[in-house]
XYZ file of C-alpha atoms in Angstrom:
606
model
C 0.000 0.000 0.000
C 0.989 3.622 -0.257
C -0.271 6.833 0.231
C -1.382 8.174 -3.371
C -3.677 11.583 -2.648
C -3.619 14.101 0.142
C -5.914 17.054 1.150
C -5.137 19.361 3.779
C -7.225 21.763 4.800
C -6.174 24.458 7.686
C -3.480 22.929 9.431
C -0.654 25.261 10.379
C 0.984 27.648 7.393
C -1.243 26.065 4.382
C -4.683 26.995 4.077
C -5.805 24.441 1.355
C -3.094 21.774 -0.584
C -4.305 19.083 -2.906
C -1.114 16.708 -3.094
C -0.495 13.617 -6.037
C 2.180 11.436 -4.527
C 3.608 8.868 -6.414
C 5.899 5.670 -4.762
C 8.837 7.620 -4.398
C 8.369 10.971 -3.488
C 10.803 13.875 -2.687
C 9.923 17.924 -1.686
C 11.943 20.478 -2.793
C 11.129 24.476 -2.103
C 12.482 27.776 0.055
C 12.834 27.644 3.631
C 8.915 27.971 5.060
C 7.110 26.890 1.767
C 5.908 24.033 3.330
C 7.829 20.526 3.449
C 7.526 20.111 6.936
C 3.764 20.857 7.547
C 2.778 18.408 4.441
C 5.457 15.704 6.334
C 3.836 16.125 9.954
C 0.593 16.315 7.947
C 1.053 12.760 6.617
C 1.715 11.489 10.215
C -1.675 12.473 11.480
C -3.317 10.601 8.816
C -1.041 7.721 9.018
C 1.477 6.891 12.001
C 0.147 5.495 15.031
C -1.585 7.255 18.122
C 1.495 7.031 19.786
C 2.961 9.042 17.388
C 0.297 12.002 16.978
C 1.221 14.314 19.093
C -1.079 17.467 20.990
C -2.641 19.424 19.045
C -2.278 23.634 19.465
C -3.403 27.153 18.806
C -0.664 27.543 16.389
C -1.494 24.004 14.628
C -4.826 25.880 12.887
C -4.250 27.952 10.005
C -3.662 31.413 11.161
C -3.520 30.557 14.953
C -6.554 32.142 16.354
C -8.876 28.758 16.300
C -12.774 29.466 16.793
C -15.051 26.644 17.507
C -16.416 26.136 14.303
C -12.714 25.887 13.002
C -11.730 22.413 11.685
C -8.219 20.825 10.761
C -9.148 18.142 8.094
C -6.512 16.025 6.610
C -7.064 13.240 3.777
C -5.365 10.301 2.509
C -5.898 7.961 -0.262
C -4.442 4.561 0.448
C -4.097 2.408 -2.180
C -1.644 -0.860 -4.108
C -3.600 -3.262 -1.853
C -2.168 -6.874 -2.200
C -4.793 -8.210 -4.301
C -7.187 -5.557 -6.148
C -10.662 -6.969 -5.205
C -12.378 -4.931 -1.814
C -13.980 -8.548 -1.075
C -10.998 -10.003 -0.904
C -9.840 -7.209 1.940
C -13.136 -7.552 4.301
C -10.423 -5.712 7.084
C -10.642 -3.101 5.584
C -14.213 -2.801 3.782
C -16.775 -3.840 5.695
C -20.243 -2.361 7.197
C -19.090 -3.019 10.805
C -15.758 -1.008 10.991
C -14.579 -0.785 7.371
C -13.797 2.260 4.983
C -15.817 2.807 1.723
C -14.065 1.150 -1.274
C -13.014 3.715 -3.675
C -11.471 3.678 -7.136
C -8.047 5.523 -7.941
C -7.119 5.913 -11.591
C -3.047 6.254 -10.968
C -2.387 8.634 -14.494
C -5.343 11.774 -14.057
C -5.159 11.120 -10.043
C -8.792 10.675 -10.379
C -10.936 9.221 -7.137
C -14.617 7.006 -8.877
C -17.179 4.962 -7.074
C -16.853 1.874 -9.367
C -14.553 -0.089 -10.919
C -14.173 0.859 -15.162
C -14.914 -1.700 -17.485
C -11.080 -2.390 -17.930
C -10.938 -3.092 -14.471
C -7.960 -0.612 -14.949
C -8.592 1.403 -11.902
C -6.504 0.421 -8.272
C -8.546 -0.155 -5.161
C -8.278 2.520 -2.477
C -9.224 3.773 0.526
C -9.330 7.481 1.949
C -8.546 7.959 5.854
C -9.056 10.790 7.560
C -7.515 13.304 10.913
C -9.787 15.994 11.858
C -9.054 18.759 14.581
C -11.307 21.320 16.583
C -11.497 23.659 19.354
C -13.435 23.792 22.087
C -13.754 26.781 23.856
C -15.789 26.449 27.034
C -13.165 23.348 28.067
C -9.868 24.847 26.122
C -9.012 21.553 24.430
C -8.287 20.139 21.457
C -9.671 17.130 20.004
C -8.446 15.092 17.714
C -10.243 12.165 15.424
C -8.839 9.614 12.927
C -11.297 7.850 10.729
C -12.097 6.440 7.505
C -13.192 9.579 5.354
C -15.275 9.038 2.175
C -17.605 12.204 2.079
C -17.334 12.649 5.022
C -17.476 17.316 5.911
C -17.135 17.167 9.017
C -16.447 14.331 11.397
C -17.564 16.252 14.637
C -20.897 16.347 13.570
C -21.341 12.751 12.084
C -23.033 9.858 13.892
C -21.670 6.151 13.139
C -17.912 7.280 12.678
C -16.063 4.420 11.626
C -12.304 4.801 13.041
C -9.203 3.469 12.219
C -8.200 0.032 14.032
C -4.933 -0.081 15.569
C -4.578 -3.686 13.207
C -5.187 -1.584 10.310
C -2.586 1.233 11.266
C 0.302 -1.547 12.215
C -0.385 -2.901 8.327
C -0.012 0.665 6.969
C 3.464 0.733 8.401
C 3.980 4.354 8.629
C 7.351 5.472 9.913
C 8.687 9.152 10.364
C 12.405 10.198 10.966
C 11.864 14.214 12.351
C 14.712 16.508 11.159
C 15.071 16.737 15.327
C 16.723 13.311 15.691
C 19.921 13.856 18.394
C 18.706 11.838 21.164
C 21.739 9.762 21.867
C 20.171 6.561 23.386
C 17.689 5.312 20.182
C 19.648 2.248 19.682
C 19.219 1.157 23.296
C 16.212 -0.536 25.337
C 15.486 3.115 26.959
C 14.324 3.448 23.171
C 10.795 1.886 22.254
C 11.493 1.373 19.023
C 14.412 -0.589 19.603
C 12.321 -2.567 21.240
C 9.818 -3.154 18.677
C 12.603 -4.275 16.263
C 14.364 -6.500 18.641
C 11.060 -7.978 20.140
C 9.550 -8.511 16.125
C 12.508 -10.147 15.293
C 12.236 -12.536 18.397
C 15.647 -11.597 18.682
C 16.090 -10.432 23.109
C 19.074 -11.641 23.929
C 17.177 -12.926 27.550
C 19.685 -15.211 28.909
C 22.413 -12.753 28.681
C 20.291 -9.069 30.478
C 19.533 -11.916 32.954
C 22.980 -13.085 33.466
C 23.746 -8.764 33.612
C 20.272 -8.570 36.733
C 21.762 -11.385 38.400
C 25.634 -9.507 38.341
C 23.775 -5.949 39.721
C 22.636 -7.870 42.323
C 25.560 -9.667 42.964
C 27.983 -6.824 42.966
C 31.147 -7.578 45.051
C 32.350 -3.836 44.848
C 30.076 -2.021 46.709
C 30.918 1.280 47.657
C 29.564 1.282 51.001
C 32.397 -0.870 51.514
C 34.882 1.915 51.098
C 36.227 4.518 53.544
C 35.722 7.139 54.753
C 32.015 6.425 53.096
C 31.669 3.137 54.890
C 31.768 5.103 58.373
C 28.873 6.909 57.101
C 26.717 3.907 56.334
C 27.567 2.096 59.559
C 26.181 5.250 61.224
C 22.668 5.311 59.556
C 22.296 1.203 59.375
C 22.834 1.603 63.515
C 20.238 4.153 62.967
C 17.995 2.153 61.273
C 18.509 -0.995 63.731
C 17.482 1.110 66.650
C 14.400 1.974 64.534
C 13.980 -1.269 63.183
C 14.662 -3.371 65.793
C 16.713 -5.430 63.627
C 19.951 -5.452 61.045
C 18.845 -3.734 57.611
C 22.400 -2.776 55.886
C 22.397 -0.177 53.681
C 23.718 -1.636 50.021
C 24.303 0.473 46.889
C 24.033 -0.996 43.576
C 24.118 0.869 39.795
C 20.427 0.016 39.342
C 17.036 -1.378 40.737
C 18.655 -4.732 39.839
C 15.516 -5.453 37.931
C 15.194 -6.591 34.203
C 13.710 -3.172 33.350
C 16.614 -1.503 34.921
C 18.935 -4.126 33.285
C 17.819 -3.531 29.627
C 18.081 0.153 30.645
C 21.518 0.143 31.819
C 22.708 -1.475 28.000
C 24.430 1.724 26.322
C 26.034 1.335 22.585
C 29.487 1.410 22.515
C 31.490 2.244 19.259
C 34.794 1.315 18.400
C 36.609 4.913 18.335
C 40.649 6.116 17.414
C 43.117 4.399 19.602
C 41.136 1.571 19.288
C 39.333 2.722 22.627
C 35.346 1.879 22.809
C 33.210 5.293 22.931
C 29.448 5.348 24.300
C 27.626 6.131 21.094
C 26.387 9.245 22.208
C 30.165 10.754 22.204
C 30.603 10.029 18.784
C 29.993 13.270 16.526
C 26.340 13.863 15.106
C 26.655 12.312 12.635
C 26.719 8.666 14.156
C 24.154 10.046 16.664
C 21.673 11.276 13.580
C 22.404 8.394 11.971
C 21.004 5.790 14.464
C 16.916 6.421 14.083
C 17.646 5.962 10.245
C 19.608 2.750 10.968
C 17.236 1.811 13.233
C 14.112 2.107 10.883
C 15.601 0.664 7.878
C 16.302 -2.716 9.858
C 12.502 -2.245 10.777
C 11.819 -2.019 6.901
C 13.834 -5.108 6.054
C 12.411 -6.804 8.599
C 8.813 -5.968 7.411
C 10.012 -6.384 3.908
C 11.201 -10.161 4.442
C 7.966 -11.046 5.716
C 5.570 -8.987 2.914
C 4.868 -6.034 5.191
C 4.027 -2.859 4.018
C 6.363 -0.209 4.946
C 6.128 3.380 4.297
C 8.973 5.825 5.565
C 8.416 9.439 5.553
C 11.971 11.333 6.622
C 12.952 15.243 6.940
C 16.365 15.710 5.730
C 17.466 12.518 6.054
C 21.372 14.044 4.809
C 21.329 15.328 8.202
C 24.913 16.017 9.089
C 26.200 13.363 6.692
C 28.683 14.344 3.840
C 27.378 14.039 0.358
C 29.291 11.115 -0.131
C 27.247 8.987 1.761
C 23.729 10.223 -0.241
C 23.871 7.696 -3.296
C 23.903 4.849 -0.185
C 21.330 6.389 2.500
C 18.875 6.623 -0.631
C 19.388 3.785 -2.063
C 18.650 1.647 1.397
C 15.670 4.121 1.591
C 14.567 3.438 -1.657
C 14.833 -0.538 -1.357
C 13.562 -1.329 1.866
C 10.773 1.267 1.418
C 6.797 0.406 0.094
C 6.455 4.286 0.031
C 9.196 7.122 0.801
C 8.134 10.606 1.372
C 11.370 13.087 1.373
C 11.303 15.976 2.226
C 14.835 18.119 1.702
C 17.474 20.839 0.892
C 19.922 18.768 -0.489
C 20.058 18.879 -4.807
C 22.782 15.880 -4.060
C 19.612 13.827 -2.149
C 16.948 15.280 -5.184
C 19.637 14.401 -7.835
C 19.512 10.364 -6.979
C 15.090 10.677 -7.864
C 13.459 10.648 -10.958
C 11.907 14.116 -12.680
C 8.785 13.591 -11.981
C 9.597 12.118 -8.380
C 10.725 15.390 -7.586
C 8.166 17.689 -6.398
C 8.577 21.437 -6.116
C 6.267 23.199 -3.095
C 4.902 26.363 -3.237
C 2.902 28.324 -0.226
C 1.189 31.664 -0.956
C 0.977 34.101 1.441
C -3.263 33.699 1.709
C -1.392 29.705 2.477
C -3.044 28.176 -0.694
C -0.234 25.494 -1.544
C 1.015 23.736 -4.919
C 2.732 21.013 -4.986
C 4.246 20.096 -8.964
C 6.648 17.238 -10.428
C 9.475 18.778 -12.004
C 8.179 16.791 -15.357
C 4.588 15.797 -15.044
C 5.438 11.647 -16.125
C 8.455 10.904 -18.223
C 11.572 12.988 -19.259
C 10.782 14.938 -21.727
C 12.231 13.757 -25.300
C 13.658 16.909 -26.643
C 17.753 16.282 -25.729
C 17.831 19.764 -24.129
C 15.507 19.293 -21.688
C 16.339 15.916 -21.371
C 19.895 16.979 -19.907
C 17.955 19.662 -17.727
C 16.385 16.745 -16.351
C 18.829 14.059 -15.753
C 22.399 15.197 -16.253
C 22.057 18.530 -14.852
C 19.032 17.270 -12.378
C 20.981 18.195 -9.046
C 21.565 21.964 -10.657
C 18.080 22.406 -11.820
C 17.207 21.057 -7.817
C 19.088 23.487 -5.879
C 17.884 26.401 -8.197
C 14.673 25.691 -7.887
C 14.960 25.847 -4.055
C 14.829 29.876 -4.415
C 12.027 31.748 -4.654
C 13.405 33.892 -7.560
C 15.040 31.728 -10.487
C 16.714 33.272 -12.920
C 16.553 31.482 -16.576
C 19.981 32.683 -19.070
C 19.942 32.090 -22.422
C 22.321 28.844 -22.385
C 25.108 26.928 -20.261
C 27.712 28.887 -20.696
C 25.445 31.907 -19.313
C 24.403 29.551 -16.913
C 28.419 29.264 -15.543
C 29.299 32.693 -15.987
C 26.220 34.046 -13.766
C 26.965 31.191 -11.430
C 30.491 31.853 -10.642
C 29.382 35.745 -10.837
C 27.517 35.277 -7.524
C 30.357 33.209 -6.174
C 33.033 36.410 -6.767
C 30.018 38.276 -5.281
C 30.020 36.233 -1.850
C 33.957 36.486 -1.789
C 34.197 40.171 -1.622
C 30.599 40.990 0.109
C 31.876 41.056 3.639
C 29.274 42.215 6.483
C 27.093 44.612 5.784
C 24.421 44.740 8.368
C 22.099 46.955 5.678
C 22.729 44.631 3.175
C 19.761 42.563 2.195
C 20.100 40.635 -1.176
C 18.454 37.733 -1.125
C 19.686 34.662 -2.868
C 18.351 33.848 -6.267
C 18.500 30.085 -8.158
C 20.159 30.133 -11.812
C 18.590 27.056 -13.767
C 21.255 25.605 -15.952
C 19.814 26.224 -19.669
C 21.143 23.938 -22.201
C 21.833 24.498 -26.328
C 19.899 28.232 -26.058
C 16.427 26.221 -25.077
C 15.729 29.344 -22.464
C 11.692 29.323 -24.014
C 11.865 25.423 -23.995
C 13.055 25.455 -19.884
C 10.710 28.318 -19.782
C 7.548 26.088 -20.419
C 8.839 23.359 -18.785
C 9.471 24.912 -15.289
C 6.307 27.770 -14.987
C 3.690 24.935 -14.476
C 5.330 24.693 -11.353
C 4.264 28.138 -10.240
C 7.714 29.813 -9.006
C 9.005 33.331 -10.177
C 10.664 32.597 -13.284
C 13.052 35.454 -15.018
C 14.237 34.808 -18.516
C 17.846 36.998 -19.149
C 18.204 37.225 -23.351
C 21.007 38.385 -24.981
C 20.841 41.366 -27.225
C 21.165 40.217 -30.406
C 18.494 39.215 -32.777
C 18.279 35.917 -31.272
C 17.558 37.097 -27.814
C 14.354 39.509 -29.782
C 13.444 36.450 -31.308
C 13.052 34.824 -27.762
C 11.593 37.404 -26.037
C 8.598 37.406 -29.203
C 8.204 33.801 -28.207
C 8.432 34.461 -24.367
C 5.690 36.627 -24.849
C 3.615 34.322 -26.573
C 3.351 31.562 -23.681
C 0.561 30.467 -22.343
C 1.853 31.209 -18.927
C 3.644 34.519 -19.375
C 6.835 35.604 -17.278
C 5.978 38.815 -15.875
C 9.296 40.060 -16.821
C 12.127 39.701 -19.212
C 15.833 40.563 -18.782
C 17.591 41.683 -21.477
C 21.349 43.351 -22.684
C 21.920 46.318 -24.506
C 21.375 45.791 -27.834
C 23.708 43.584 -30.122
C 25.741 42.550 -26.457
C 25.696 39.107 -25.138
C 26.649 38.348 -21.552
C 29.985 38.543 -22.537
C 29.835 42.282 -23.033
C 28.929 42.514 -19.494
C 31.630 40.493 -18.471
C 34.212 42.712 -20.843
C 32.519 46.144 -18.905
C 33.325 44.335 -15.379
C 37.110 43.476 -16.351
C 37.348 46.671 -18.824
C 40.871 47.763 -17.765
C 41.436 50.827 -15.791
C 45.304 51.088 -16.222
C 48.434 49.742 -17.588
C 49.174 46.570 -14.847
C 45.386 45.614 -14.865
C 45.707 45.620 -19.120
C 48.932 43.264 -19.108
C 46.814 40.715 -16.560
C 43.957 40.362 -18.936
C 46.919 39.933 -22.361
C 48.081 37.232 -20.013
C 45.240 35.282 -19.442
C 43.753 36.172 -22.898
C 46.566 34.799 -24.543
C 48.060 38.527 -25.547
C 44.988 38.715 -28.455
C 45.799 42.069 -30.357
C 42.840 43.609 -29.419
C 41.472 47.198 -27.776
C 41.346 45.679 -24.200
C 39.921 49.395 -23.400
C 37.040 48.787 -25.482
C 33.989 46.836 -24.345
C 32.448 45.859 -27.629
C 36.118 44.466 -28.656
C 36.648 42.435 -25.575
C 33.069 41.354 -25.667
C 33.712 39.688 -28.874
C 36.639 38.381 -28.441
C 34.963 36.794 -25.337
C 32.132 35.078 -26.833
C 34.151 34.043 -30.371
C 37.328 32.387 -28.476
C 36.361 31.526 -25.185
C 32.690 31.113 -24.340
C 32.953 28.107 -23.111
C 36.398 28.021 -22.363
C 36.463 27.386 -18.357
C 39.770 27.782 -17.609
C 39.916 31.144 -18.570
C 36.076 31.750 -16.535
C 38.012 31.107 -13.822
C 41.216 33.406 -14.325
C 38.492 35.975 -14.891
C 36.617 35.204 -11.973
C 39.777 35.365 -9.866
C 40.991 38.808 -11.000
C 37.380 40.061 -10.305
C 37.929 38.867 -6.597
C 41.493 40.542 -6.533
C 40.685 44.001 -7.903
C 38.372 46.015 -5.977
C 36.843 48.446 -8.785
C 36.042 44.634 -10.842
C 34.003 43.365 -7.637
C 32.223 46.526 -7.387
C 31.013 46.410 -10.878
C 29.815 42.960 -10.003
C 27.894 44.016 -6.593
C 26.048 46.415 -8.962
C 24.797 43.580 -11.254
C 23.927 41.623 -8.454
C 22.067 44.451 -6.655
C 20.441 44.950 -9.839
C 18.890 41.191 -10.207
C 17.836 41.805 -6.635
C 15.814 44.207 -7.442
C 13.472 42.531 -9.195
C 10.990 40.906 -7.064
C 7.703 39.285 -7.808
C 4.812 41.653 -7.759
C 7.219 44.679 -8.084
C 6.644 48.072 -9.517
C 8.783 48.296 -12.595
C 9.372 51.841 -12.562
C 10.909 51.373 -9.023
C 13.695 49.574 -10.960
C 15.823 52.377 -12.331
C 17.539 53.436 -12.712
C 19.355 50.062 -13.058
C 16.712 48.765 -15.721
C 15.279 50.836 -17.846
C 11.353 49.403 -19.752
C 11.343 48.640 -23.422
C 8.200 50.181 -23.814
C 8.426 49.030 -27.814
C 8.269 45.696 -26.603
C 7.164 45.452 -23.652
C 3.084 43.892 -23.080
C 0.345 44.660 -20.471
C 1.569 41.028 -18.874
C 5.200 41.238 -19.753
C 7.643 43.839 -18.882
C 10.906 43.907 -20.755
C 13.545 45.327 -18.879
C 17.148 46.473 -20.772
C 19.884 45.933 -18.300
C 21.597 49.531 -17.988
C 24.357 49.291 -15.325
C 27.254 50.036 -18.142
C-alpha cells in the first residue's frame, strides 16, 4: 500500500493543498514553503496514536482557532495486495470498514466503481480531523475512515481506524530533530519493537547482567571514609527497626527493566578505545533512528509487510558522499518514501517527476508540482535539464526567484558571478540581497526550460542576450501560455559577454597586461567593451579555464568586484509583484516591446 492523494485543509501555514504522490516521493522548495507541515501532515493521517502528538493554537491555520474551526486532513491509500475490496473484508466492511473507492493512478482521479477495464486500483481514503473547544480549552483530535465525510464532529456512526489496520499501513517518520543519543538502546521503544519482532532479546544474557547488579562484590559502602557513614545510619535504622537492615548500593534497581536500561552502545573509536555512542559526533548520533528504521523495513520487507517511511532531511549532518547509499537503502527497503529536503545531491539520486517542487502563498493556498509531469521529456535539451544537470536544476529551484539565461555557458558565468560576489561581500548589516537560483539552460532552449518549469508556479526570469536571437526569444516568451511577468535583457547587439568585458574593462596599464596574459596577448582594444566582448564570446565562451582566471581577478581588484555588486544588486531588485518603474535606474522598460503582462527590462548598469 501507499499513500497516493492528500488534502489538507487548515493545518498550520497552508490553508488548502491538494497533493499527487507517487511511490517515491521527494519535496523540494524555500525555507517555510511548506515541506515540513505536508510531512507532519502525513503522520496524522497515518502513524500510530502514539505518534500524533497534541494538538495547538498555532497548529490551525492562522492561529486564532474558533469553535467552528476544523483541521481536516485526507489520505488515499491504495496498491492493496490483491485488487478486489472482497478479498480485503479488514478493511471494507459495514461493521468497521472504509468505503471502497477507485483511484485511476495517471489523471489522479478518485470514482465509485470499478471501469470496465478493471484498470482502476482499489483505495481507501482515511481521515484526521481537529477542533477547538472553547468552554473546556481543548483540542480534540479524530482519525477515521473519510469518504464524504465534511465534518467528522458532527457525524453519527464514525467508523475509526483500528490499531490492526494502522500496524499494516506501516507508517514510519524520521523528524529533522533526531539527536537523542540513546535510540539504539532498550530506553528506546522502538528498539524494542525491532528487537522484540525479530524474536531476537538476547534474555539469557540481560539476565545473566540482573543477576551480576545484584551480585555486585564492589560495593561502595564498603569503602572509607564512606563506609563510616553507612555504619552510622544502618545503627540508625537498627534502633528503629529493631533489627539489622544494611544499607547496600548498587548501579540500578537490579531489575530486568533496569537491566535492559543500563545497556548503552558502545562504538569502536581512534586508539582503538570503545566510545558510548552518544560521544561520537552527530553524525553517528543522527544516523542511528535511520539505521534503526531501515532494519525495521527489512524486517517488514522479508515477511511482505508494508512499509512506508516518511523522513525530513534525512542528509542530516552526513557528507554528500554517503547520499547515493542512504537513498538507495531508503529506496529498497521502502513500500512508500516521502522526502522531504534541501539537499540537490539527495533530489539528484530521484526521478523528474519524483521530484516535487512546493509552493505556499501568502493567503497559504499550496502547490505542490513534479518537475516533469510523467516521463523525461524527449527533446535532448531538456532531457539533460532533467537528468544530467538534475541536481543543478534542484538546488535552483529551491529559491524563490530563479533566474533562466539564455544557455550553459550563461548559466556558468552568472553562477560563478555570484560566487566572486560572496567572496568580496563582507558584512554589511544593511545589506539585504536575497539569494536567487540560476537554472542551468542547455543548447539556447531558455523558451523550452521556460515552459517546462512555470507549471510549477515559481518566479521565473528569462535573461536574453541582445542580439536578434535574444528579440526572437523574447517574441516567443511573450507568446506563452503562462507569461513571465518580466524579461531581462542586454543592450542591444551585447551578449553576456559584453557585461563580463565592462566588469574586467581595464582601468590602467598593470590591470591591461593581466587580462593579455590570461587572454593569450589577443591584439585587441582591451579598453574597449564591444572588442573584448567579442573576443569573449568568439574564443572563449565556453572556455572554463579562462572563466576562472576571470573570476579570480574580479575577486582581486576592488573596482572589478564593485562592478559585479552592482549587477547583483540589480537582479535583486526585481521581485515578484514589483513596480517596474521602481527599478531604475538600473533597468530601464522597453516600452516598444514590452506587453500589459510582460515587462521587458534592458539591463543599464554600463
Amino acid at each position: 500500500m501507499y499513500l497516493a492523494k492528500l488534502t489538507i485543509s487548515n493545518f498550520r501555514g497552508i490553508s488548502n493543498a491538494e497533493i499527487k504522490l507517487s511511490q517515491h516521493f521527494i519535496l523540494l522548495g524555500n525555507n517555510n514553503s511548506g515541506k515540513s507541515t505536508i510531512i507532519d501532515a502525513i503522520g496524522l493521517v497515518l502513524g500510530k496514536e502514539s505518534f500524533v502528538r497534541n494538538i495547538g493554537d498555532w497548529d490551525f491555520f492562522g492561529g486564532n482557532p474558533q469553535p467552528q474551526d476544523r483541521i481536516i486532513i485526507n489520505g488515499l491509500l491504495t496498491g492493496f495486495a490483491v485488487n478486489d475490496e472482497a478479498r480485503n473484508k479488514e478493511w471494507f466492511n459495514n461493521i468497521n470498514g472504509g468505503i471502497p473507492k477507485w483511484y485511476n493512478e495517471e489523471t489522479g482521479e478518485i470514482l465509485n466503481t470499478q471501469d470496465g477495464q478493471q484498470s482502476l486500483k482499489l483505495a481507501v481514503e482515511i481521515g484526521f480531523a481537529a477542533r477547538f473547544n472553547k468552554e473546556d480549552l481543548e483540542f480534540e483530535t479524530i482519525r477515521y475512515f473519510s469518504s464524504g465525510i465534511t465534518d467528522p464532529f458532527e457525524e453519527e456512526g464514525l467508523k475509526n481506524v483500528s490499531r490492526e489496520l494502522n500496524r499494516q499501513i506501516g507508517f514510519f517518520l524520521i523528524p529533522s530533530k533526531r539527536n537523542w543519543e540513546k535510540i539504539i538502546s532498550f530506553s528506546s521503544e522502538i528498539f524494542r519493537k525491532v528487537v522484540d519482532f525479530q524474536e531476537a532479546i538476547p534474555a539469557d544474557s540481560i539476565f545473566q547482567i540482573r543477576n551480576d547488579l545484584r551480585n555486585n562484590p564492589h560495593g561502595i559502602e564498603k569503602e572509607t571514609p564512606f563506609k563510616e557513614i553507612v555504619d552510622r545510619i544502618n545503627l540508625e535504622i537498627k534502633g528503629f527497626a529493631g533489627k539489622e537492615m544494611n544499607l547496600n548500593f548498587l548501579p540500578t534497581n537490579a531489575d530486568i527493566e533496569s537491566a535492559r536500561n543500563s545497556i548503552t552502545p558502545f562504538l569502536l573509536g581512534r586508539g582503538n578505545t570503545n566510545i558510548p555512542l552518544g560521544s561520537h559526533g552527530s553524525g553517528l548520533i543522527s544516523l542511528q533512528t535511520l539505521l534503526l528504521l531501515l532494519e525495521f523495513g527489512r524486517f517488514r520487507q522479508a515477511n511482505q509487510q508494508n512499509f512506508i517511511l516518511a523522513a525530513e532531511e534525512p542528509e542530516l549532518h552526513m557528507h554528500p558522499g554517503m547520499h547515493r547509499r542512504l537513498i538507495g537503502r531508503i529506496r529498497g527497503l521502502s513500500t512508500q518514501t516521502i522526502i522531504s529536503t534541501h539537499s540537490p545531491e539527495i533530489a539528484a539520486y530521484y526521478k523528474p517527476n519524483e521530484i516535487n517542487i512546493v509552493e505556499t502563498k501568502e493567503d497559504g493556498s499550496t502547490r505542490v508540482s513534479p518537475l516533469v509531469e510523467k516521463n523525461t521529456p524527449p527533446q535532448n535539451a531538456l532531457m539533460r535539464l532533467f537528468t544530467i544537470y538534475r541536481k543543478e536544476t534542484s538546488e535552483a529551484l529551491m529559491h524563490s526567484k530563479i533566474i533562466i539565461p539564455e544557455g550553459i555557458s550563461e548559466f556558468y558565468w552568472l553562477n560563478k558571478l555570484v560566487s566572486a560576489f560572496i567572496t568580496t561581500e563582507g558584512w554589511d548589516v544593511t545589506d539585504t540581497i536575497t539569494s536567487f537560483g540560476i537554472i542551468p539552460t542547455q543548447d539556447s532552449n531558455v523558451v523550452q526550460s521556460y515552459t517546462a518549469l512555470s507549471r510549477i508556479g515559481t518566479f521565473l526570469i528569462p535573461f536574453v542576450d541582445g542580439d536578434a536571437a535574444g528579440n526572437g526569444y523574447v517574441t516567443n516568451l511573450k507568446n506563452e501560455v503562462q507569461k513571465p511577468p518580466f524579461i531581462l535583457q542586454l543592450k542591444d547587439t551585447h551578449f553576456l559577454e559584453h557585461l563580463i568585458a565592462w566588469i574586467i574593462l581595464p582601468n590602467n596599464q598593470q590591470e591591461e597586461d593581466k587580462l593579455k596574459a590570461i587572454l593569450d596577448q589577443k591584439q585587441i582594444d582591451y579598453y574597449h567593451i564591444n572588442a573584448l566582448g567579442a573576443l569573449l564570446a568568439s574564443d572563449y565562451k565556453s572556455y572554463w579555464k579562462v572563466h576562472d582566471e576571470l573570476i579570480e581577478i574580479m575577486v582581486e581588484t576592488p573596482a572589478y568586484s564593485q562592478k559585479v555588486r552592482n549587477l547583483i544588486k540589480a537582479l535583486d531588485k526585481i521581485v515578484n509583484g514589483c513596480d517596474p518603474g521602481t527599478l531604475n535606474p538600473e533597468w530601464v522598460i522597453n516600452a516598444n516591446v514590452s506587453t500589459g503582462d510582460t515587462i521587458v527590462l534592458t539591463l543599464n548598469i554600463y
